[in-house]
Each structure stands twice: as C-alpha cells, then as structure tokens.
Short mmCIF file of N, CA and C in Angstrom, two decimals:
data_model
loop_
_atom_site.label_atom_id
_atom_site.label_comp_id
_atom_site.label_asym_id
_atom_site.label_seq_id
_atom_site.Cartn_x
_atom_site.Cartn_y
_atom_site.Cartn_z
N MET A 257 105.23 132.34 -2.26
CA MET A 257 104.28 133.39 -2.57
C MET A 257 104.30 134.40 -1.44
N ALA A 258 104.26 135.66 -1.80
CA ALA A 258 104.20 136.74 -0.81
C ALA A 258 102.90 137.51 -1.01
N ILE A 259 102.33 137.93 0.10
CA ILE A 259 101.12 138.74 0.08
C ILE A 259 101.39 139.99 0.91
N THR A 260 101.16 141.17 0.32
CA THR A 260 101.31 142.42 1.07
C THR A 260 99.98 143.16 1.04
N LYS A 261 99.69 143.84 2.14
CA LYS A 261 98.45 144.60 2.26
C LYS A 261 98.77 146.07 2.46
N GLN A 262 97.99 146.94 1.80
CA GLN A 262 98.14 148.38 1.97
C GLN A 262 96.76 148.95 2.27
N TYR A 263 96.61 149.50 3.47
CA TYR A 263 95.34 150.10 3.87
C TYR A 263 95.31 151.54 3.40
N LEU A 264 94.25 151.92 2.69
CA LEU A 264 94.13 153.26 2.16
C LEU A 264 93.58 154.21 3.23
N LYS A 265 94.18 155.39 3.32
CA LYS A 265 93.73 156.38 4.30
C LYS A 265 92.46 157.09 3.83
N SER A 266 92.33 157.27 2.52
CA SER A 266 91.22 158.04 1.97
C SER A 266 89.93 157.23 1.80
N LYS A 267 90.05 155.89 1.79
CA LYS A 267 88.88 155.04 1.58
C LYS A 267 88.96 153.84 2.51
N PRO A 268 87.83 153.25 2.85
CA PRO A 268 87.85 152.05 3.70
C PRO A 268 88.18 150.80 2.88
N LEU A 269 89.35 150.80 2.24
CA LEU A 269 89.77 149.69 1.39
C LEU A 269 91.15 149.20 1.78
N CYS A 270 91.42 147.97 1.43
CA CYS A 270 92.74 147.38 1.61
C CYS A 270 93.17 146.79 0.27
N LYS A 271 94.29 147.29 -0.27
CA LYS A 271 94.84 146.75 -1.51
C LYS A 271 95.74 145.57 -1.17
N VAL A 272 95.53 144.47 -1.85
CA VAL A 272 96.32 143.26 -1.61
C VAL A 272 97.14 142.97 -2.86
N THR A 273 98.45 142.77 -2.68
CA THR A 273 99.34 142.45 -3.80
C THR A 273 99.90 141.05 -3.61
N PHE A 274 99.77 140.24 -4.65
CA PHE A 274 100.29 138.88 -4.65
C PHE A 274 101.56 138.85 -5.49
N THR A 275 102.61 138.23 -4.97
CA THR A 275 103.87 138.05 -5.70
C THR A 275 104.22 136.57 -5.67
N VAL A 276 104.38 135.99 -6.86
CA VAL A 276 104.61 134.55 -6.97
C VAL A 276 105.87 134.30 -7.81
N PRO A 277 106.91 133.70 -7.21
CA PRO A 277 108.08 133.33 -8.02
C PRO A 277 107.77 132.06 -8.81
N ALA A 278 107.69 132.19 -10.12
CA ALA A 278 107.33 131.04 -10.96
C ALA A 278 107.98 131.20 -12.33
N GLU A 279 109.29 131.12 -12.37
CA GLU A 279 110.04 131.37 -13.60
C GLU A 279 109.64 130.45 -14.75
N GLU A 280 109.27 129.22 -14.44
CA GLU A 280 108.94 128.25 -15.49
C GLU A 280 107.50 128.37 -15.99
N ALA A 281 106.67 129.13 -15.29
CA ALA A 281 105.25 129.23 -15.65
C ALA A 281 105.03 130.23 -16.78
N ASN A 282 104.00 129.99 -17.57
CA ASN A 282 103.59 130.94 -18.60
C ASN A 282 102.55 131.91 -18.08
N GLU A 283 101.77 131.46 -17.10
CA GLU A 283 100.75 132.33 -16.51
C GLU A 283 100.45 131.89 -15.08
N VAL A 284 100.01 132.86 -14.28
CA VAL A 284 99.59 132.60 -12.90
C VAL A 284 98.31 133.39 -12.68
N LYS A 285 97.33 132.76 -12.07
CA LYS A 285 96.06 133.43 -11.80
C LYS A 285 95.68 133.22 -10.34
N VAL A 286 95.00 134.20 -9.79
CA VAL A 286 94.53 134.12 -8.41
C VAL A 286 93.03 133.89 -8.45
N VAL A 287 92.57 132.85 -7.76
CA VAL A 287 91.14 132.57 -7.72
C VAL A 287 90.69 132.40 -6.28
N GLY A 288 89.43 132.71 -6.05
CA GLY A 288 88.86 132.57 -4.71
C GLY A 288 87.43 133.06 -4.70
N SER A 289 86.83 133.05 -3.55
CA SER A 289 85.44 133.48 -3.44
C SER A 289 85.28 134.96 -3.80
N PHE A 290 86.35 135.75 -3.68
CA PHE A 290 86.30 137.18 -3.99
C PHE A 290 86.07 137.45 -5.48
N ASN A 291 86.38 136.49 -6.35
CA ASN A 291 86.14 136.67 -7.79
C ASN A 291 85.28 135.54 -8.37
N GLY A 292 84.53 134.88 -7.51
CA GLY A 292 83.63 133.82 -7.94
C GLY A 292 84.34 132.60 -8.49
N TRP A 293 85.58 132.37 -8.06
CA TRP A 293 86.40 131.25 -8.51
C TRP A 293 86.60 131.27 -10.02
N ASN A 294 86.61 132.46 -10.59
CA ASN A 294 86.76 132.65 -12.03
C ASN A 294 88.24 132.69 -12.39
N THR A 295 88.71 131.72 -13.16
CA THR A 295 90.13 131.64 -13.51
C THR A 295 90.53 132.65 -14.59
N LYS A 296 89.59 133.32 -15.20
CA LYS A 296 89.89 134.31 -16.24
C LYS A 296 89.94 135.73 -15.70
N GLU A 297 89.50 135.94 -14.48
CA GLU A 297 89.30 137.30 -13.97
C GLU A 297 90.54 137.94 -13.35
N THR A 298 91.44 137.19 -12.75
CA THR A 298 92.54 137.79 -12.00
C THR A 298 93.90 137.21 -12.39
N PRO A 299 94.35 137.46 -13.63
CA PRO A 299 95.70 137.00 -14.00
C PRO A 299 96.76 137.92 -13.41
N LEU A 300 97.93 137.37 -13.11
CA LEU A 300 99.05 138.16 -12.62
C LEU A 300 99.97 138.47 -13.80
N LYS A 301 100.69 139.59 -13.70
CA LYS A 301 101.59 140.02 -14.75
C LYS A 301 102.98 139.44 -14.52
N LYS A 302 103.58 138.91 -15.58
CA LYS A 302 104.93 138.34 -15.46
C LYS A 302 105.96 139.45 -15.58
N LEU A 303 106.85 139.54 -14.60
CA LEU A 303 107.93 140.52 -14.60
C LEU A 303 109.15 139.94 -15.30
N LYS A 304 110.12 140.79 -15.61
CA LYS A 304 111.32 140.36 -16.33
C LYS A 304 112.12 139.31 -15.58
N ASN A 305 112.06 139.33 -14.24
CA ASN A 305 112.82 138.37 -13.43
C ASN A 305 112.11 137.02 -13.27
N GLY A 306 110.96 136.84 -13.94
CA GLY A 306 110.24 135.57 -13.87
C GLY A 306 109.20 135.50 -12.78
N THR A 307 109.10 136.54 -11.97
CA THR A 307 108.11 136.61 -10.90
C THR A 307 106.80 137.15 -11.46
N PHE A 308 105.69 136.66 -10.94
CA PHE A 308 104.38 137.17 -11.31
C PHE A 308 103.87 138.06 -10.18
N LYS A 309 103.20 139.17 -10.55
CA LYS A 309 102.74 140.12 -9.54
C LYS A 309 101.40 140.72 -9.96
N GLY A 310 100.53 140.92 -8.99
CA GLY A 310 99.23 141.54 -9.26
C GLY A 310 98.62 142.11 -8.01
N THR A 311 97.84 143.19 -8.19
CA THR A 311 97.16 143.85 -7.07
C THR A 311 95.67 143.83 -7.32
#
C-alpha cells in the first residue's frame, strides 16, 4: 500500500491518496477514526491494472 500527501496552498488542507495493489480483490475500503470506522463511506476505485486508488 502506498500513501501520498498533497498539501494545498490555497487552503489549510492535506489531500491523502491511498493506492493498494489488490488484483484479486473485488473491493477495497479505507476505514479509521476519520470516517467513524464506517466501511461503507470510503471505497477505493479499481483501476484497469488491478490497483485500487482513492483520495
């Protein structure tokens, strides 16, 4: 899994992108205290190469 951060110049925000190589998976979701541990709130999108990615 890779995590990249992009700090915005115009706002006091940091965009975080998760990239997960999971060719055999049908879905990947990110859960944590930031989304109330909700497994339905933060699904990642599957790319053509089998990697899942979400910001």
